[in-house]
Amino acid sequence: MQMNRTTRYRLAAVATAILLAPAGMAQKKEFRDWPEGASPQIIGKRVAENFIVRKYRAQTDPTKAHLGIIYPEVCTWYGALTVAQLTQDKDLQSRLIRKFDQLMTPPDSSMISQSPHVDFRVFGTVPLEIYMQTKEAKYLELGKSFADHQWEKTTPDGITSEARYWIDDMFMITAVQVQAYRATGDAKYIDRAALAMSAYLDKLQQPNGLFYHALDTPFYWSRGNGWVAAGMAELLRSMPKKHPKRTRIMDGYKKMMASLLQYQGQDGLWRQLIDKPEAWSETSGTGMFTYAMVTGVQNGWLDRKRYGKAARAAWLGLVNNIDKDANIANVCAGTNKLNDLNYYLSRPRNLGDLHGQAPILWSASALLRK
């Protein structure tokens, strides 16, 4: 009996779900024997607990109230949920879900934006993750709606009209579409993510493997590149091996990882502008690169010895920047594109900014996976 493409992909998604199940002890040796307090179990728990007690930005900053829940909160929530699952911490999981449930009824439901913008569509990542952990249909319905609305309007080449060709998009679009695929097995979601990623790679990746912040902004901004690195890792982690665009995306991913290897600092971190030695060590981009490298090593895409060593150094460098309250330091403030070198070099450094908290959780989860 021949299977159609969607059926094959659905079976692949089931296999992926098995791979995403709680991790055992078969960790790569580079990812074991951590210094005291530096294990992904401990750090992941601390950073997740830090998130749970926070109020939303819309509740604490009157100038942002109209925005509602936005991507840094979503990305941190997603990471915290995966940490809870992988460590089999049922109490943490239930509290993260209860926090979300408050958004499903008024008045808090007003904070869920329906704006046709990648920074808001990524919200669907969280209910889709909760669905996969609980199998409660209400979360699936909500999460899918964001993935589906994103593709209601497309460009002539079939990509969502929300695409801006800013490199940030390559996590925002990818995350919600890949999560919808993981939750449903429907091929259209992985095809959407792959189509968009391939187009961005073709248009934005430079010969050295890195990415300018935007077409008119020729700087290798760390967090911007981090979004792409993490987005490719998320996509490849669930992409069927025979998908027609997998080779293109894997090539782009490996080219980027090889370039990053050359620029890692002695402290394990990458700089605010990756290729500028005068730039300061920055933790949000480093966290995303760590996630991408650990995922590559764990899945056998990258050489274990070379990249495992780099990823371990990066993780320990990040841990060295986490304070007693589980806030990470040296996170670049929110950054719009600007064709001005000094603008990037002089960006404020934040403490506990969710742009930096989120990839700590992603990296912890990657380290916990087999």
mmCIF file of C-alpha atoms in Angstrom:
data_model
loop_
_atom_site.group_PDB
_atom_site.id
_atom_site.type_symbol
_atom_site.label_atom_id
_atom_site.label_comp_id
_atom_site.label_asym_id
_atom_site.label_seq_id
_atom_site.Cartn_x
_atom_site.Cartn_y
_atom_site.Cartn_z
ATOM 1 C CA MET A 1 0.000 0.000 0.000
ATOM 2 C CA GLN A 2 1.421 3.361 -1.021
ATOM 3 C CA MET A 3 1.199 6.260 1.404
ATOM 4 C CA ASN A 4 0.604 9.812 0.299
ATOM 5 C CA ARG A 5 3.022 12.519 1.327
ATOM 6 C CA THR A 6 0.979 13.824 4.253
ATOM 7 C CA THR A 7 0.636 10.324 5.694
ATOM 8 C CA ARG A 8 4.385 9.785 5.438
ATOM 9 C CA TYR A 9 5.016 13.110 7.138
ATOM 10 C CA ARG A 10 2.468 12.313 9.828
ATOM 11 C CA LEU A 11 4.386 9.135 10.644
ATOM 12 C CA ALA A 12 7.600 11.145 10.649
ATOM 13 C CA ALA A 13 6.025 13.567 13.108
ATOM 14 C CA VAL A 14 5.108 10.678 15.392
ATOM 15 C CA ALA A 15 8.701 9.507 15.246
ATOM 16 C CA THR A 16 9.804 13.047 16.061
ATOM 17 C CA ALA A 17 7.505 13.102 19.072
ATOM 18 C CA ILE A 18 9.253 9.996 20.337
ATOM 19 C CA LEU A 19 12.600 11.712 19.901
ATOM 20 C CA LEU A 20 11.239 14.711 21.823
ATOM 21 C CA ALA A 21 10.273 12.520 24.777
ATOM 22 C CA PRO A 22 12.041 12.909 28.154
ATOM 23 C CA ALA A 23 15.770 12.334 27.885
ATOM 24 C CA GLY A 24 17.635 9.457 29.399
ATOM 25 C CA MET A 25 21.262 9.292 30.512
ATOM 26 C CA ALA A 26 22.853 8.647 27.105
ATOM 27 C CA GLN A 27 24.387 12.109 26.826
ATOM 28 C CA LYS A 28 27.452 12.923 24.750
ATOM 29 C CA LYS A 29 30.517 13.034 27.002
ATOM 30 C CA GLU A 30 31.014 16.736 26.231
ATOM 31 C CA PHE A 31 27.627 17.338 27.818
ATOM 32 C CA ARG A 32 28.172 15.493 31.103
ATOM 33 C CA ASP A 33 30.058 16.083 34.359
ATOM 34 C CA TRP A 34 29.168 19.732 34.794
ATOM 35 C CA PRO A 35 30.682 21.926 37.521
ATOM 36 C CA GLU A 36 28.505 22.270 40.610
ATOM 37 C CA GLY A 37 25.349 24.247 39.859
ATOM 38 C CA ALA A 38 25.977 24.335 36.102
ATOM 39 C CA SER A 39 23.994 21.313 34.925
ATOM 40 C CA PRO A 40 21.121 21.937 32.474
ATOM 41 C CA GLN A 41 18.698 20.406 34.982
ATOM 42 C CA ILE A 42 19.607 22.950 37.658
ATOM 43 C CA ILE A 43 19.954 25.969 35.382
ATOM 44 C CA GLY A 44 16.818 25.098 33.428
ATOM 45 C CA LYS A 45 14.781 24.808 36.605
ATOM 46 C CA ARG A 46 16.095 28.098 37.996
ATOM 47 C CA VAL A 47 15.448 30.076 34.819
ATOM 48 C CA ALA A 48 11.977 28.529 34.383
ATOM 49 C CA GLU A 49 11.059 29.469 37.951
ATOM 50 C CA ASN A 50 12.295 32.990 37.259
ATOM 51 C CA PHE A 51 9.836 33.191 34.356
ATOM 52 C CA ILE A 52 6.796 31.824 36.174
ATOM 53 C CA VAL A 53 6.672 34.610 38.752
ATOM 54 C CA ARG A 54 7.053 37.433 36.250
ATOM 55 C CA LYS A 55 4.196 39.662 35.192
ATOM 56 C CA TYR A 56 3.768 40.295 31.500
ATOM 57 C CA ARG A 57 5.352 43.367 29.981
ATOM 58 C CA ALA A 58 1.884 44.581 28.995
ATOM 59 C CA GLN A 59 0.997 44.620 32.702
ATOM 60 C CA THR A 60 4.102 46.421 33.923
ATOM 61 C CA ASP A 61 4.799 48.954 31.145
ATOM 62 C CA PRO A 62 1.815 51.189 30.269
ATOM 63 C CA THR A 63 3.459 52.180 26.986
ATOM 64 C CA LYS A 64 3.436 48.512 25.893
ATOM 65 C CA ALA A 65 -0.025 47.563 27.134
ATOM 66 C CA HIS A 66 -1.498 47.706 23.631
ATOM 67 C CA LEU A 67 0.941 45.055 22.406
ATOM 68 C CA GLY A 68 -0.156 42.272 24.728
ATOM 69 C CA ILE A 69 1.916 39.086 24.850
ATOM 70 C CA ILE A 70 4.885 39.349 22.509
ATOM 71 C CA TYR A 71 7.625 37.040 21.291
ATOM 72 C CA PRO A 72 10.237 37.196 24.139
ATOM 73 C CA GLU A 73 7.597 35.963 26.589
ATOM 74 C CA VAL A 74 6.466 33.269 24.153
ATOM 75 C CA CYS A 75 10.022 32.059 23.506
ATOM 76 C CA THR A 76 10.764 31.840 27.239
ATOM 77 C CA TRP A 77 7.502 30.027 27.946
ATOM 78 C CA TYR A 78 8.210 27.504 25.217
ATOM 79 C CA GLY A 79 11.673 26.825 26.629
ATOM 80 C CA ALA A 80 10.363 26.486 30.170
ATOM 81 C CA LEU A 81 7.735 23.962 29.041
ATOM 82 C CA THR A 82 10.327 21.808 27.284
ATOM 83 C CA VAL A 83 12.573 21.888 30.358
ATOM 84 C CA ALA A 84 9.636 20.785 32.508
ATOM 85 C CA GLN A 85 8.881 17.906 30.147
ATOM 86 C CA LEU A 86 12.460 16.726 29.771
ATOM 87 C CA THR A 87 13.118 16.786 33.516
ATOM 88 C CA GLN A 88 9.707 15.195 34.192
ATOM 89 C CA ASP A 89 8.916 18.033 36.589
ATOM 90 C CA LYS A 90 5.135 17.720 36.775
ATOM 91 C CA ASP A 91 4.780 20.534 39.274
ATOM 92 C CA LEU A 92 6.687 22.976 37.077
ATOM 93 C CA GLN A 93 4.716 21.837 34.057
ATOM 94 C CA SER A 94 1.345 22.322 35.770
ATOM 95 C CA ARG A 95 2.239 25.812 36.969
ATOM 96 C CA LEU A 96 3.380 26.844 33.490
ATOM 97 C CA ILE A 97 0.102 25.566 32.056
ATOM 98 C CA ARG A 98 -1.964 27.307 34.742
ATOM 99 C CA LYS A 99 -0.204 30.542 33.887
ATOM 100 C CA PHE A 100 -1.254 30.047 30.281
ATOM 101 C CA ASP A 101 -4.829 29.089 31.147
ATOM 102 C CA GLN A 102 -5.352 32.550 32.621
ATOM 103 C CA LEU A 103 -4.941 33.928 29.098
ATOM 104 C CA MET A 104 -7.783 31.852 27.717
ATOM 105 C CA THR A 105 -10.536 33.813 29.487
ATOM 106 C CA PRO A 106 -11.283 37.538 29.910
ATOM 107 C CA PRO A 107 -9.872 39.928 30.864
ATOM 108 C CA ASP A 108 -6.424 38.406 30.264
ATOM 109 C CA SER A 109 -7.431 37.004 26.873
ATOM 110 C CA SER A 110 -7.286 40.583 25.555
ATOM 111 C CA MET A 111 -3.495 40.299 25.752
ATOM 112 C CA ILE A 112 -3.470 37.703 22.944
ATOM 113 C CA SER A 113 -2.869 39.744 19.806
ATOM 114 C CA GLN A 114 -4.300 38.773 16.428
ATOM 115 C CA SER A 115 -2.007 41.211 14.621
ATOM 116 C CA PRO A 116 -0.729 39.822 11.275
ATOM 117 C CA HIS A 117 2.912 40.103 12.272
ATOM 118 C CA VAL A 118 5.516 37.417 12.937
ATOM 119 C CA ASP A 119 6.216 38.757 16.436
ATOM 120 C CA PHE A 120 2.625 37.955 17.420
ATOM 121 C CA ARG A 121 1.904 34.863 15.317
ATOM 122 C CA VAL A 122 4.686 33.027 17.181
ATOM 123 C CA PHE A 123 2.325 32.993 20.181
ATOM 124 C CA GLY A 124 0.840 29.775 18.801
ATOM 125 C CA THR A 125 4.052 27.948 19.679
ATOM 126 C CA VAL A 126 3.062 27.788 23.350
ATOM 127 C CA PRO A 127 -0.476 26.312 23.138
ATOM 128 C CA LEU A 128 0.826 23.816 20.580
ATOM 129 C CA GLU A 129 3.529 22.727 23.033
ATOM 130 C CA ILE A 130 0.944 22.429 25.803
ATOM 131 C CA TYR A 131 -1.249 20.347 23.501
ATOM 132 C CA MET A 132 1.605 17.953 22.782
ATOM 133 C CA GLN A 133 2.219 17.559 26.498
ATOM 134 C CA THR A 134 -1.436 17.259 27.588
ATOM 135 C CA LYS A 135 -3.371 16.170 24.437
ATOM 136 C CA GLU A 136 -6.140 18.644 25.330
ATOM 137 C CA ALA A 137 -7.821 19.747 22.110
ATOM 138 C CA LYS A 138 -8.455 23.346 23.180
ATOM 139 C CA TYR A 139 -4.741 24.090 23.019
ATOM 140 C CA LEU A 140 -4.397 22.525 19.567
ATOM 141 C CA GLU A 141 -7.261 24.592 18.169
ATOM 142 C CA LEU A 142 -5.803 27.823 19.518
ATOM 143 C CA GLY A 143 -2.235 27.100 18.437
ATOM 144 C CA LYS A 144 -3.166 25.985 14.919
ATOM 145 C CA SER A 145 -5.159 29.162 14.371
ATOM 146 C CA PHE A 146 -1.967 31.236 14.542
ATOM 147 C CA ALA A 147 -0.108 28.985 12.117
ATOM 148 C CA ASP A 148 -3.034 28.964 9.689
ATOM 149 C CA HIS A 149 -3.750 32.694 9.825
ATOM 150 C CA GLN A 150 -0.083 33.343 9.039
ATOM 151 C CA TRP A 151 -0.521 31.762 5.610
ATOM 152 C CA GLU A 152 -3.891 33.297 4.700
ATOM 153 C CA LYS A 153 -2.103 35.876 2.542
ATOM 154 C CA THR A 154 0.937 34.823 0.574
ATOM 155 C CA THR A 155 3.392 36.285 -1.894
ATOM 156 C CA PRO A 156 3.516 34.932 -5.487
ATOM 157 C CA ASP A 157 6.212 32.454 -4.420
ATOM 158 C CA GLY A 158 3.953 30.972 -1.753
ATOM 159 C CA ILE A 159 5.557 32.542 1.338
ATOM 160 C CA THR A 160 3.495 34.311 3.989
ATOM 161 C CA SER A 161 3.035 37.993 3.244
ATOM 162 C CA GLU A 162 4.242 38.635 6.803
ATOM 163 C CA ALA A 163 7.797 37.859 5.665
ATOM 164 C CA ARG A 164 9.970 40.977 5.961
ATOM 165 C CA TYR A 165 13.335 39.449 5.071
ATOM 166 C CA TRP A 166 14.635 40.396 8.470
ATOM 167 C CA ILE A 167 16.625 37.522 9.898
ATOM 168 C CA ASP A 168 14.561 37.569 13.114
ATOM 169 C CA ASP A 169 11.705 36.098 11.068
ATOM 170 C CA MET A 170 13.520 32.821 10.709
ATOM 171 C CA PHE A 171 12.720 31.835 14.248
ATOM 172 C CA MET A 172 9.314 33.516 14.529
ATOM 173 C CA ILE A 173 7.849 31.945 11.386
ATOM 174 C CA THR A 174 9.652 28.635 11.785
ATOM 175 C CA ALA A 175 8.707 28.056 15.420
ATOM 176 C CA VAL A 176 4.935 28.230 15.028
ATOM 177 C CA GLN A 177 4.833 26.327 11.728
ATOM 178 C CA VAL A 178 7.120 23.543 12.971
ATOM 179 C CA GLN A 179 5.137 23.245 16.190
ATOM 180 C CA ALA A 180 1.939 22.893 14.148
ATOM 181 C CA TYR A 181 3.609 20.106 12.177
ATOM 182 C CA ARG A 182 4.777 18.356 15.342
ATOM 183 C CA ALA A 183 1.283 18.564 16.792
ATOM 184 C CA THR A 184 -0.641 17.434 13.697
ATOM 185 C CA GLY A 185 1.744 15.661 11.320
ATOM 186 C CA ASP A 186 0.241 17.727 8.497
ATOM 187 C CA ALA A 187 2.870 18.192 5.768
ATOM 188 C CA LYS A 188 1.715 21.684 4.861
ATOM 189 C CA TYR A 189 3.215 23.158 8.033
ATOM 190 C CA ILE A 190 6.708 21.761 7.565
ATOM 191 C CA ASP A 191 6.537 22.691 3.875
ATOM 192 C CA ARG A 192 5.709 26.293 4.773
ATOM 193 C CA ALA A 193 8.610 26.565 7.194
ATOM 194 C CA ALA A 194 11.013 24.945 4.746
ATOM 195 C CA LEU A 195 9.916 27.175 1.862
ATOM 196 C CA ALA A 196 10.396 30.335 3.906
ATOM 197 C CA MET A 197 13.739 29.235 5.349
ATOM 198 C CA SER A 198 15.106 28.312 1.931
ATOM 199 C CA ALA A 199 14.066 31.668 0.498
ATOM 200 C CA TYR A 200 15.710 33.559 3.358
ATOM 201 C CA LEU A 201 18.892 31.512 3.012
ATOM 202 C CA ASP A 202 19.050 32.216 -0.711
ATOM 203 C CA LYS A 203 18.495 35.926 -0.211
ATOM 204 C CA LEU A 204 20.286 36.760 3.040
ATOM 205 C CA GLN A 205 23.090 34.293 3.837
ATOM 206 C CA GLN A 206 26.482 35.793 3.044
ATOM 207 C CA PRO A 207 29.451 33.901 1.555
ATOM 208 C CA ASN A 208 30.979 33.510 5.028
ATOM 209 C CA GLY A 209 27.832 31.732 6.269
ATOM 210 C CA LEU A 210 26.571 34.581 8.458
ATOM 211 C CA PHE A 211 23.671 36.983 7.954
ATOM 212 C CA TYR A 212 23.333 40.730 7.779
ATOM 213 C CA HIS A 213 20.648 42.100 10.088
ATOM 214 C CA ALA A 214 18.689 43.112 6.973
ATOM 215 C CA LEU A 215 19.395 43.654 3.294
ATOM 216 C CA ASP A 216 20.217 47.325 3.904
ATOM 217 C CA THR A 217 22.035 46.769 7.225
ATOM 218 C CA PRO A 218 25.413 45.073 6.607
ATOM 219 C CA PHE A 219 26.245 44.030 10.171
ATOM 220 C CA TYR A 220 26.472 40.556 11.679
ATOM 221 C CA TRP A 221 24.356 41.299 14.734
ATOM 222 C CA SER A 222 24.662 38.468 17.222
ATOM 223 C CA ARG A 223 21.047 37.998 18.255
ATOM 224 C CA GLY A 224 19.786 38.393 14.712
ATOM 225 C CA ASN A 225 22.099 35.618 13.590
ATOM 226 C CA GLY A 226 21.017 33.677 16.659
ATOM 227 C CA TRP A 227 17.400 33.704 15.540
ATOM 228 C CA VAL A 228 18.420 32.107 12.235
ATOM 229 C CA ALA A 229 20.675 29.521 13.886
ATOM 230 C CA ALA A 230 17.950 28.504 16.339
ATOM 231 C CA GLY A 231 15.290 28.511 13.630
ATOM 232 C CA MET A 232 17.309 26.198 11.395
ATOM 233 C CA ALA A 233 17.984 23.843 14.306
ATOM 234 C CA GLU A 234 14.280 23.755 15.223
ATOM 235 C CA LEU A 235 13.323 23.042 11.625
ATOM 236 C CA LEU A 236 15.972 20.387 10.964
ATOM 237 C CA ARG A 237 15.143 18.637 14.232
ATOM 238 C CA SER A 238 11.680 17.784 12.911
ATOM 239 C CA MET A 239 12.143 17.821 9.153
ATOM 240 C CA PRO A 240 11.684 14.466 7.396
ATOM 241 C CA LYS A 241 15.014 13.217 6.072
ATOM 242 C CA LYS A 242 13.652 12.921 2.543
ATOM 243 C CA HIS A 243 12.088 16.381 2.469
ATOM 244 C CA PRO A 244 13.122 18.052 -0.815
ATOM 245 C CA LYS A 245 14.439 21.170 0.957
ATOM 246 C CA ARG A 246 16.298 19.450 3.777
ATOM 247 C CA THR A 247 19.662 19.381 1.957
ATOM 248 C CA ARG A 248 19.484 23.106 1.165
ATOM 249 C CA ILE A 249 18.712 24.005 4.760
ATOM 250 C CA MET A 250 21.289 21.623 6.218
ATOM 251 C CA ASP A 251 23.940 23.127 3.950
ATOM 252 C CA GLY A 252 23.061 26.631 5.140
ATOM 253 C CA TYR A 253 23.084 25.495 8.761
ATOM 254 C CA LYS A 254 26.492 23.793 8.543
ATOM 255 C CA LYS A 255 27.988 26.748 6.713
ATOM 256 C CA MET A 256 26.823 29.054 9.485
ATOM 257 C CA MET A 257 28.057 26.795 12.283
ATOM 258 C CA ALA A 258 31.515 26.541 10.685
ATOM 259 C CA SER A 259 31.750 30.318 10.504
ATOM 260 C CA LEU A 260 30.632 30.781 14.095
ATOM 261 C CA LEU A 261 33.321 28.410 15.284
ATOM 262 C CA GLN A 262 35.947 30.911 14.109
ATOM 263 C CA TYR A 263 34.564 33.823 16.118
ATOM 264 C CA GLN A 264 33.897 32.324 19.565
ATOM 265 C CA GLY A 265 35.645 34.270 22.330
ATOM 266 C CA GLN A 266 37.933 32.908 25.030
ATOM 267 C CA ASP A 267 35.060 33.349 27.505
ATOM 268 C CA GLY A 268 32.934 30.960 25.432
ATOM 269 C CA LEU A 269 30.664 33.760 24.209
ATOM 270 C CA TRP A 270 30.130 35.459 20.887
ATOM 271 C CA ARG A 271 30.302 39.237 20.507
ATOM 272 C CA GLN A 272 27.491 41.715 19.979
ATOM 273 C CA LEU A 273 28.763 42.087 16.404
ATOM 274 C CA ILE A 274 30.120 38.634 15.676
ATOM 275 C CA ASP A 275 33.144 39.605 13.593
ATOM 276 C CA LYS A 276 34.166 42.774 15.464
ATOM 277 C CA PRO A 277 36.832 42.155 18.157
ATOM 278 C CA GLU A 278 36.014 45.528 19.752
ATOM 279 C CA ALA A 279 32.413 44.473 20.397
ATOM 280 C CA TRP A 280 31.322 43.225 23.829
ATOM 281 C CA SER A 281 30.421 39.627 24.697
ATOM 282 C CA GLU A 282 26.667 39.199 24.322
ATOM 283 C CA THR A 283 24.523 36.461 25.848
ATOM 284 C CA SER A 284 21.274 36.257 23.866
ATOM 285 C CA GLY A 285 22.994 35.484 20.569
ATOM 286 C CA THR A 286 25.374 33.160 22.383
ATOM 287 C CA GLY A 287 22.433 31.304 23.915
ATOM 288 C CA MET A 288 20.888 30.760 20.495
ATOM 289 C CA PHE A 289 24.169 29.611 18.981
ATOM 290 C CA THR A 290 24.607 27.249 21.920
ATOM 291 C CA TYR A 291 21.177 25.758 21.279
ATOM 292 C CA ALA A 292 21.924 25.316 17.576
ATOM 293 C CA MET A 293 25.339 23.716 18.173
ATOM 294 C CA VAL A 294 24.197 21.400 20.937
ATOM 295 C CA THR A 295 21.290 20.268 18.756
ATOM 296 C CA GLY A 296 23.681 19.620 15.871
ATOM 297 C CA VAL A 297 26.021 17.556 18.034
ATOM 298 C CA GLN A 298 23.184 15.604 19.650
ATOM 299 C CA ASN A 299 21.754 14.705 16.236
ATOM 300 C CA GLY A 300 25.070 13.880 14.573
ATOM 301 C CA TRP A 301 24.967 16.759 12.092
ATOM 302 C CA LEU A 302 28.148 18.333 13.477
ATOM 303 C CA ASP A 303 31.516 16.879 14.458
ATOM 304 C CA ARG A 304 31.165 15.923 18.105
ATOM 305 C CA LYS A 305 34.690 16.760 19.187
ATOM 306 C CA ARG A 306 35.011 20.224 17.652
ATOM 307 C CA TYR A 307 31.487 21.491 18.098
ATOM 308 C CA GLY A 308 30.859 19.678 21.369
ATOM 309 C CA LYS A 309 33.839 21.454 22.899
ATOM 310 C CA ALA A 310 32.626 24.824 21.597
ATOM 311 C CA ALA A 311 29.060 24.243 22.785
ATOM 312 C CA ARG A 312 30.246 23.198 26.253
ATOM 313 C CA ALA A 313 32.399 26.325 26.537
ATOM 314 C CA ALA A 314 29.450 28.453 25.431
ATOM 315 C CA TRP A 315 27.111 26.890 27.998
ATOM 316 C CA LEU A 316 29.585 27.453 30.810
ATOM 317 C CA GLY A 317 30.163 31.010 29.594
ATOM 318 C CA LEU A 318 26.432 31.630 29.805
ATOM 319 C CA VAL A 319 26.200 30.087 33.265
ATOM 320 C CA ASN A 320 28.946 32.464 34.414
ATOM 321 C CA ASN A 321 26.658 35.354 33.474
ATOM 322 C CA ILE A 322 23.649 34.134 35.510
ATOM 323 C CA ASP A 323 23.134 35.801 38.890
ATOM 324 C CA LYS A 324 21.671 34.381 42.109
ATOM 325 C CA ASP A 325 18.135 35.233 40.959
ATOM 326 C CA ALA A 326 18.584 33.359 37.657
ATOM 327 C CA ASN A 327 18.822 36.553 35.596
ATOM 328 C CA ILE A 328 21.357 36.524 32.793
ATOM 329 C CA ALA A 329 23.526 39.595 32.232
ATOM 330 C CA ASN A 330 24.841 41.254 29.076
ATOM 331 C CA VAL A 331 21.728 40.851 26.951
ATOM 332 C CA CYS A 332 21.533 43.321 24.084
ATOM 333 C CA ALA A 333 18.511 45.592 24.370
ATOM 334 C CA GLY A 334 15.781 45.335 21.745
ATOM 335 C CA THR A 335 17.399 46.430 18.513
ATOM 336 C CA ASN A 336 15.921 47.751 15.292
ATOM 337 C CA LYS A 337 18.049 47.698 12.169
ATOM 338 C CA LEU A 338 20.234 50.734 11.451
ATOM 339 C CA ASN A 339 23.114 51.181 9.024
ATOM 340 C CA ASP A 340 25.449 52.563 11.712
ATOM 341 C CA LEU A 341 28.298 50.598 13.285
ATOM 342 C CA ASN A 342 28.357 52.633 16.494
ATOM 343 C CA TYR A 343 24.639 52.034 16.994
ATOM 344 C CA TYR A 344 25.308 48.317 17.443
ATOM 345 C CA LEU A 345 28.503 48.714 19.456
ATOM 346 C CA SER A 346 26.825 51.059 21.938
ATOM 347 C CA ARG A 347 23.559 49.181 22.470
ATOM 348 C CA PRO A 348 22.512 48.944 26.152
ATOM 349 C CA ARG A 349 23.267 45.749 28.076
ATOM 350 C CA ASN A 350 20.282 44.396 29.978
ATOM 351 C CA LEU A 351 19.988 42.046 32.959
ATOM 352 C CA GLY A 352 17.286 39.385 32.938
ATOM 353 C CA ASP A 353 15.905 40.424 29.555
ATOM 354 C CA LEU A 354 13.748 37.593 28.215
ATOM 355 C CA HIS A 355 15.620 37.735 24.902
ATOM 356 C CA GLY A 356 18.474 36.199 26.898
ATOM 357 C CA GLN A 357 16.459 34.071 29.320
ATOM 358 C CA ALA A 358 14.685 32.151 26.542
ATOM 359 C CA PRO A 359 17.728 30.653 24.798
ATOM 360 C CA ILE A 360 19.148 29.546 28.139
ATOM 361 C CA LEU A 361 16.065 27.351 28.441
ATOM 362 C CA TRP A 362 16.311 26.129 24.843
ATOM 363 C CA SER A 363 19.963 25.228 25.395
ATOM 364 C CA ALA A 364 19.171 23.445 28.653
ATOM 365 C CA SER A 365 16.550 21.389 26.835
ATOM 366 C CA ALA A 366 18.941 20.592 23.990
ATOM 367 C CA LEU A 367 21.528 19.381 26.491
ATOM 368 C CA LEU A 368 18.917 17.196 28.176
ATOM 369 C CA ARG A 369 17.865 15.473 24.956
ATOM 370 C CA LYS A 370 19.525 12.229 23.891
#
